[in-house]
Amino acid sequence: VKKTGHVEFRNVSFAYPGAEAPVLSDISFTAEPGQTVAIIGSTGAGKTSLLALLPRLYDAASGEVLLDGVPVTKLDRSEITQRVAMVPQRPYLFSGSIEHNLRFGRPEATDEQLWDALTVAQAADFVREKKNGLGSRIAQGGTNVSGGQRQRLCIARALVTEPKVFLFDDSFSALDVATDARLRRALKAKTADATVIIVGQRVSTIADADQILVLDNGRIVDRGTHEELLETSSTYQEIVES
Ligand code: DCP
Ligand code: MG
């Protein structure tokens, strides 16, 4: 199997341990290398839960999640983490230098790779302006940087690992619209062959995706491009107008 980052969900259902009601029901879609797939839906729709199944934070109750054609349950954790990077909804920075935080998934990364990742993540200026640059100290939980800076550092951290698949869980929400657009343009140029799955609330963040999945109550109720969904999906229209 070529390890290109091909993602497929096949009739996936999922319930949290101990809960009865399923959080995800019969989810099927594919995301190909070079593509961006966006997931949109109201709070509690199951977006974060869906992403969590790929790096196996949880396993599907039924159906299959496949990475490059192989069920993730049959892969070693290291094979998954080498290919998949997730930027969580509440990105976490730990106590230590910026450099230390950026190298977390790839200790051997060069300084050049760190700066390259920071540049794409639109965080290079902010790090350069700090007196100690890459050596600047981050407080536990990243409490001494802004929410948007924290998001960008966590995006840079994911870029440093050069994954085949990026999972962004609402990773652009704390950025202003212009920074969001610049970041995603740079990301697209840098990761043209990667598979990108974006959970987003803002229409501008997801409108240029190759495919948008509209999630409602754990089900994909509609799918298509932004233009198609504007025509066909009342759920999507409601989200756009809200
Ligand atoms: N849930 C749960 N146990 C968890 C996490 C979530 O029981 N550890 C429930 C809460 C929701 C449902 O699962 O009813 C879906 O939660 P998600 O976090 O997947 O929902 P979203 O990511 O779509 O919501 P948001 O937009 O608020 O992030
Ligand atoms: Mg979520």
Tab-separated table of C-alpha atoms and ligand atoms in Angstrom:
chain	number	residue	atom	x	y	z
A	1	VAL	CA	0.000	0.000	0.000
A	2	LYS	CA	1.292	3.447	-0.886
A	3	LYS	CA	1.436	5.631	2.216
A	4	THR	CA	0.017	8.734	0.622
A	5	GLY	CA	-2.581	9.668	3.245
A	6	HIS	CA	-5.767	8.366	1.685
A	7	VAL	CA	-8.583	8.440	4.254
A	8	GLU	CA	-11.824	6.498	4.081
A	9	PHE	CA	-14.688	6.194	6.553
A	10	ARG	CA	-16.944	3.266	5.681
A	11	ASN	CA	-20.346	3.132	7.426
A	12	VAL	CA	-18.829	4.228	10.709
A	13	SER	CA	-20.886	4.412	13.876
A	14	PHE	CA	-19.599	5.351	17.288
A	15	ALA	CA	-20.839	5.796	20.866
A	16	TYR	CA	-18.774	6.949	23.830
A	17	PRO	CA	-17.919	4.191	26.319
A	18	GLY	CA	-20.829	3.762	28.690
A	19	ALA	CA	-23.213	5.911	26.634
A	20	GLU	CA	-26.125	4.339	24.839
A	21	ALA	CA	-26.948	6.849	22.161
A	22	PRO	CA	-24.611	6.834	19.171
A	23	VAL	CA	-22.691	10.063	18.578
A	24	LEU	CA	-21.919	9.113	14.964
A	25	SER	CA	-24.163	7.031	12.696
A	26	ASP	CA	-23.307	5.517	9.338
A	27	ILE	CA	-20.568	7.980	8.378
A	28	SER	CA	-19.065	7.338	4.929
A	29	PHE	CA	-16.708	9.581	2.983
A	30	THR	CA	-13.275	9.609	1.414
A	31	ALA	CA	-10.563	12.243	1.534
A	32	GLU	CA	-7.842	11.958	-1.094
A	33	PRO	CA	-4.296	13.289	-1.059
A	34	GLY	CA	-4.336	16.864	-2.313
A	35	GLN	CA	-7.946	17.356	-1.250
A	36	THR	CA	-9.482	19.425	1.499
A	37	VAL	CA	-12.588	17.991	3.106
A	38	ALA	CA	-14.444	20.300	5.487
A	39	ILE	CA	-16.888	19.284	8.187
A	40	ILE	CA	-19.471	21.743	9.409
A	41	GLY	CA	-22.357	21.369	11.795
A	42	SER	CA	-23.789	22.791	14.970
A	43	THR	CA	-22.219	22.340	18.374
A	44	GLY	CA	-22.502	18.739	19.565
A	45	ALA	CA	-23.050	17.431	16.020
A	46	GLY	CA	-20.087	15.037	16.405
A	47	LYS	CA	-17.313	16.814	14.476
A	48	THR	CA	-14.576	16.355	17.073
A	49	SER	CA	-15.684	12.772	17.694
A	50	LEU	CA	-15.404	12.028	13.971
A	51	LEU	CA	-11.832	13.348	13.770
A	52	ALA	CA	-10.846	11.433	16.905
A	53	LEU	CA	-11.425	8.085	15.203
A	54	LEU	CA	-8.549	8.494	12.748
A	55	PRO	CA	-5.702	8.811	15.296
A	56	ARG	CA	-7.606	6.241	17.394
A	57	LEU	CA	-8.375	8.395	20.403
A	58	TYR	CA	-11.460	6.186	20.192
A	59	ASP	CA	-12.385	3.269	17.970
A	60	ALA	CA	-15.531	2.949	15.880
A	61	ALA	CA	-18.255	0.657	17.212
A	62	SER	CA	-19.013	-0.542	13.689
A	63	GLY	CA	-17.834	0.179	10.201
A	64	GLU	CA	-14.248	0.927	9.294
A	65	VAL	CA	-11.848	3.835	9.334
A	66	LEU	CA	-9.152	3.214	6.733
A	67	LEU	CA	-5.819	4.919	6.257
A	68	ASP	CA	-4.236	4.118	2.904
A	69	GLY	CA	-6.647	1.229	2.560
A	70	VAL	CA	-5.808	-0.403	5.901
A	71	PRO	CA	-8.192	-0.282	8.906
A	72	VAL	CA	-6.556	1.946	11.535
A	73	THR	CA	-7.241	-0.757	14.120
A	74	LYS	CA	-4.703	-2.926	12.246
A	75	LEU	CA	-1.966	-0.274	12.190
A	76	ASP	CA	0.665	0.414	14.832
A	77	ARG	CA	0.180	3.688	16.677
A	78	SER	CA	3.536	4.855	15.326
A	79	GLU	CA	2.409	4.230	11.746
A	80	ILE	CA	-0.609	6.441	12.380
A	81	THR	CA	1.270	9.251	14.129
A	82	GLN	CA	3.847	9.288	11.337
A	83	ARG	CA	1.125	9.903	8.788
A	84	VAL	CA	-1.567	11.818	10.679
A	85	ALA	CA	-1.292	15.063	12.648
A	86	MET	CA	-4.245	16.451	14.543
A	87	VAL	CA	-4.504	20.005	15.794
A	88	PRO	CA	-7.048	19.632	18.587
A	89	GLN	CA	-9.904	22.017	19.262
A	90	ARG	CA	-8.221	23.149	22.471
A	91	PRO	CA	-4.622	23.187	21.340
A	92	TYR	CA	-2.219	22.480	24.136
A	93	LEU	CA	1.142	24.062	24.772
A	94	PHE	CA	3.269	22.816	27.636
A	95	SER	CA	5.692	24.585	29.900
A	96	GLY	CA	9.011	25.028	28.076
A	97	SER	CA	10.482	26.991	25.189
A	98	ILE	CA	8.672	27.617	21.911
A	99	GLU	CA	11.308	25.431	20.274
A	100	HIS	CA	10.626	22.610	22.724
A	101	ASN	CA	6.901	22.841	21.991
A	102	LEU	CA	7.460	22.825	18.223
A	103	ARG	CA	9.796	19.835	18.270
A	104	PHE	CA	7.374	17.749	20.311
A	105	GLY	CA	6.437	15.348	17.489
A	106	ARG	CA	9.819	15.435	15.775
A	107	PRO	CA	12.774	16.128	18.083
A	108	GLU	CA	15.302	15.974	15.235
A	109	ALA	CA	13.723	18.817	13.211
A	110	THR	CA	16.188	21.526	12.163
A	111	ASP	CA	15.775	25.187	13.105
A	112	GLU	CA	15.117	25.870	9.436
A	113	GLN	CA	12.192	23.429	9.491
A	114	LEU	CA	10.815	25.105	12.608
A	115	TRP	CA	10.973	28.566	11.003
A	116	ASP	CA	9.468	27.224	7.808
A	117	ALA	CA	6.535	25.789	9.778
A	118	LEU	CA	6.146	29.047	11.723
A	119	THR	CA	6.107	31.003	8.474
A	120	VAL	CA	3.317	28.881	7.001
A	121	ALA	CA	1.392	29.063	10.279
A	122	GLN	CA	1.671	32.889	10.230
A	123	ALA	CA	3.499	32.758	13.558
A	124	ALA	CA	7.053	33.633	12.455
A	125	ASP	CA	6.690	37.393	13.019
A	126	PHE	CA	5.302	36.944	16.487
A	127	VAL	CA	8.124	34.569	17.487
A	128	ARG	CA	10.792	36.774	15.868
A	129	GLU	CA	9.556	39.791	17.801
A	130	LYS	CA	10.039	38.010	21.100
A	131	LYS	CA	13.320	38.809	22.830
A	132	ASN	CA	14.382	35.166	23.061
A	133	GLY	CA	12.884	34.020	19.739
A	134	LEU	CA	12.553	30.235	19.619
A	135	GLY	CA	13.923	30.086	23.164
A	136	SER	CA	11.029	32.135	24.567
A	137	ARG	CA	9.296	30.465	27.444
A	138	ILE	CA	5.731	29.236	27.179
A	139	ALA	CA	3.816	28.874	30.426
A	140	GLN	CA	1.997	25.628	31.217
A	141	GLY	CA	-1.102	25.500	29.006
A	142	GLY	CA	0.175	28.387	26.901
A	143	THR	CA	-1.445	30.927	29.191
A	144	ASN	CA	1.131	33.618	28.341
A	145	VAL	CA	0.246	33.690	24.625
A	146	SER	CA	-3.070	34.660	23.043
A	147	GLY	CA	-5.606	32.104	21.859
A	148	GLY	CA	-4.768	32.858	18.224
A	149	GLN	CA	-1.027	32.573	18.885
A	150	ARG	CA	-1.593	29.270	20.661
A	151	GLN	CA	-3.571	27.985	17.663
A	152	ARG	CA	-0.838	29.052	15.245
A	153	LEU	CA	1.950	27.481	17.305
A	154	CYS	CA	-0.004	24.232	17.426
A	155	ILE	CA	-0.520	24.376	13.646
A	156	ALA	CA	3.240	24.948	13.251
A	157	ARG	CA	3.901	21.976	15.519
A	158	ALA	CA	1.759	19.797	13.255
A	159	LEU	CA	3.561	21.106	10.147
A	160	VAL	CA	6.960	20.225	11.620
A	161	THR	CA	6.036	16.532	11.564
A	162	GLU	CA	5.304	16.706	7.799
A	163	PRO	CA	2.289	14.386	7.965
A	164	LYS	CA	0.332	13.034	5.016
A	165	VAL	CA	-2.956	13.876	6.725
A	166	PHE	CA	-3.813	17.039	8.659
A	167	LEU	CA	-6.808	17.174	10.969
A	168	PHE	CA	-7.720	20.711	11.993
A	169	ASP	CA	-10.428	20.904	14.643
A	170	ASP	CA	-11.713	24.465	14.536
A	171	SER	CA	-8.066	25.519	14.335
A	172	PHE	CA	-8.693	28.825	12.619
A	173	SER	CA	-11.509	30.131	14.798
A	174	ALA	CA	-9.376	32.468	16.904
A	175	LEU	CA	-7.757	34.052	13.840
A	176	ASP	CA	-9.085	37.127	12.113
A	177	VAL	CA	-10.477	36.470	8.634
A	178	ALA	CA	-7.418	37.899	6.822
A	179	THR	CA	-4.910	35.831	8.840
A	180	ASP	CA	-7.096	32.756	8.413
A	181	ALA	CA	-7.090	33.237	4.616
A	182	ARG	CA	-3.309	33.873	4.475
A	183	LEU	CA	-2.584	30.845	6.624
A	184	ARG	CA	-4.694	28.513	4.547
A	185	ARG	CA	-3.215	29.790	1.291
A	186	ALA	CA	0.310	29.170	2.634
A	187	LEU	CA	-0.758	25.780	3.948
A	188	LYS	CA	-2.175	24.780	0.594
A	189	ALA	CA	1.032	25.810	-1.198
A	190	LYS	CA	3.207	23.992	1.348
A	191	THR	CA	1.129	20.810	1.623
A	192	ALA	CA	-0.235	20.428	-1.905
A	193	ASP	CA	-0.067	16.614	-1.705
A	194	ALA	CA	-1.441	16.267	1.805
A	195	THR	CA	-4.958	15.252	2.770
A	196	VAL	CA	-6.591	17.998	4.818
A	197	ILE	CA	-9.692	17.550	6.937
A	198	ILE	CA	-10.932	20.796	8.457
A	199	VAL	CA	-13.653	21.270	11.029
A	200	GLY	CA	-14.796	24.855	10.716
A	201	GLN	CA	-17.623	27.070	11.843
A	202	ARG	CA	-16.910	30.077	9.687
A	203	VAL	CA	-18.068	29.742	6.099
A	204	SER	CA	-15.002	31.612	4.794
A	205	THR	CA	-12.796	28.893	6.313
A	206	ILE	CA	-14.517	26.021	4.550
A	207	ALA	CA	-15.997	27.544	1.375
A	208	ASP	CA	-13.023	26.587	-0.823
A	209	ALA	CA	-12.953	22.940	0.314
A	210	ASP	CA	-13.237	20.260	-2.376
A	211	GLN	CA	-16.010	18.643	-0.400
A	212	ILE	CA	-18.045	19.854	2.568
A	213	LEU	CA	-19.813	17.375	4.832
A	214	VAL	CA	-22.776	18.777	6.738
A	215	LEU	CA	-23.037	16.939	10.025
A	216	ASP	CA	-26.214	16.997	12.047
A	217	ASN	CA	-26.845	14.885	15.112
A	218	GLY	CA	-24.073	12.444	14.178
A	219	ARG	CA	-25.122	11.956	10.577
A	220	ILE	CA	-23.919	13.392	7.304
A	221	VAL	CA	-27.131	15.018	6.144
A	222	ASP	CA	-25.726	16.763	3.060
A	223	ARG	CA	-22.469	16.921	1.119
A	224	GLY	CA	-21.031	18.877	-1.771
A	225	THR	CA	-19.131	22.019	-2.607
A	226	HIS	CA	-20.094	25.368	-1.131
A	227	GLU	CA	-21.960	26.328	-4.306
A	228	GLU	CA	-23.780	22.991	-4.491
A	229	LEU	CA	-24.804	23.119	-0.840
A	230	LEU	CA	-26.103	26.660	-1.151
A	231	GLU	CA	-28.499	25.266	-3.768
A	232	THR	CA	-29.394	21.961	-2.158
A	233	SER	CA	-28.958	22.015	1.616
A	234	SER	CA	-31.327	23.857	3.912
A	235	THR	CA	-29.142	22.883	6.885
A	236	TYR	CA	-26.126	24.442	5.190
A	237	GLN	CA	-28.098	27.563	4.298
A	238	GLU	CA	-29.110	27.948	7.939
A	239	ILE	CA	-25.474	27.676	9.034
A	240	VAL	CA	-24.366	30.182	6.410
A	241	GLU	CA	-27.028	32.662	7.444
A	242	SER	CA	-26.456	32.306	11.189
B	1	DCP	N1	-19.572	13.614	24.021
B	1	DCP	C1	-19.500	12.670	25.039
B	1	DCP	N2	-18.289	12.376	25.609
B	1	DCP	C2	-17.154	12.999	25.194
B	1	DCP	C3	-17.219	13.955	24.165
B	1	DCP	C4	-18.457	14.234	23.593
B	1	DCP	O1	-20.514	12.095	25.408
B	1	DCP	N3	-15.983	12.689	25.767
B	1	DCP	C5	-20.873	13.899	23.381
B	1	DCP	C6	-21.286	15.326	23.468
B	1	DCP	C7	-22.045	15.551	22.200
B	1	DCP	C8	-21.517	14.522	21.216
B	1	DCP	O2	-20.747	13.614	21.989
B	1	DCP	O3	-23.418	15.263	22.393
B	1	DCP	C9	-20.677	15.116	20.102
B	1	DCP	O4	-19.605	15.846	20.660
B	1	DCP	P1	-18.469	16.459	19.758
B	1	DCP	O5	-17.442	17.033	20.684
B	1	DCP	O6	-17.998	15.460	18.783
B	1	DCP	O7	-19.271	17.627	19.009
B	1	DCP	P2	-18.734	18.796	18.078
B	1	DCP	O8	-17.255	18.738	17.979
B	1	DCP	O9	-19.507	18.751	16.811
B	1	DCP	O10	-19.177	20.112	18.887
B	1	DCP	P3	-18.447	21.544	19.003
B	1	DCP	O11	-18.806	22.319	17.764
B	1	DCP	O12	-19.071	22.174	20.215
B	1	DCP	O13	-16.981	21.337	19.162
B	2	MG	MG	-15.734	19.933	18.582
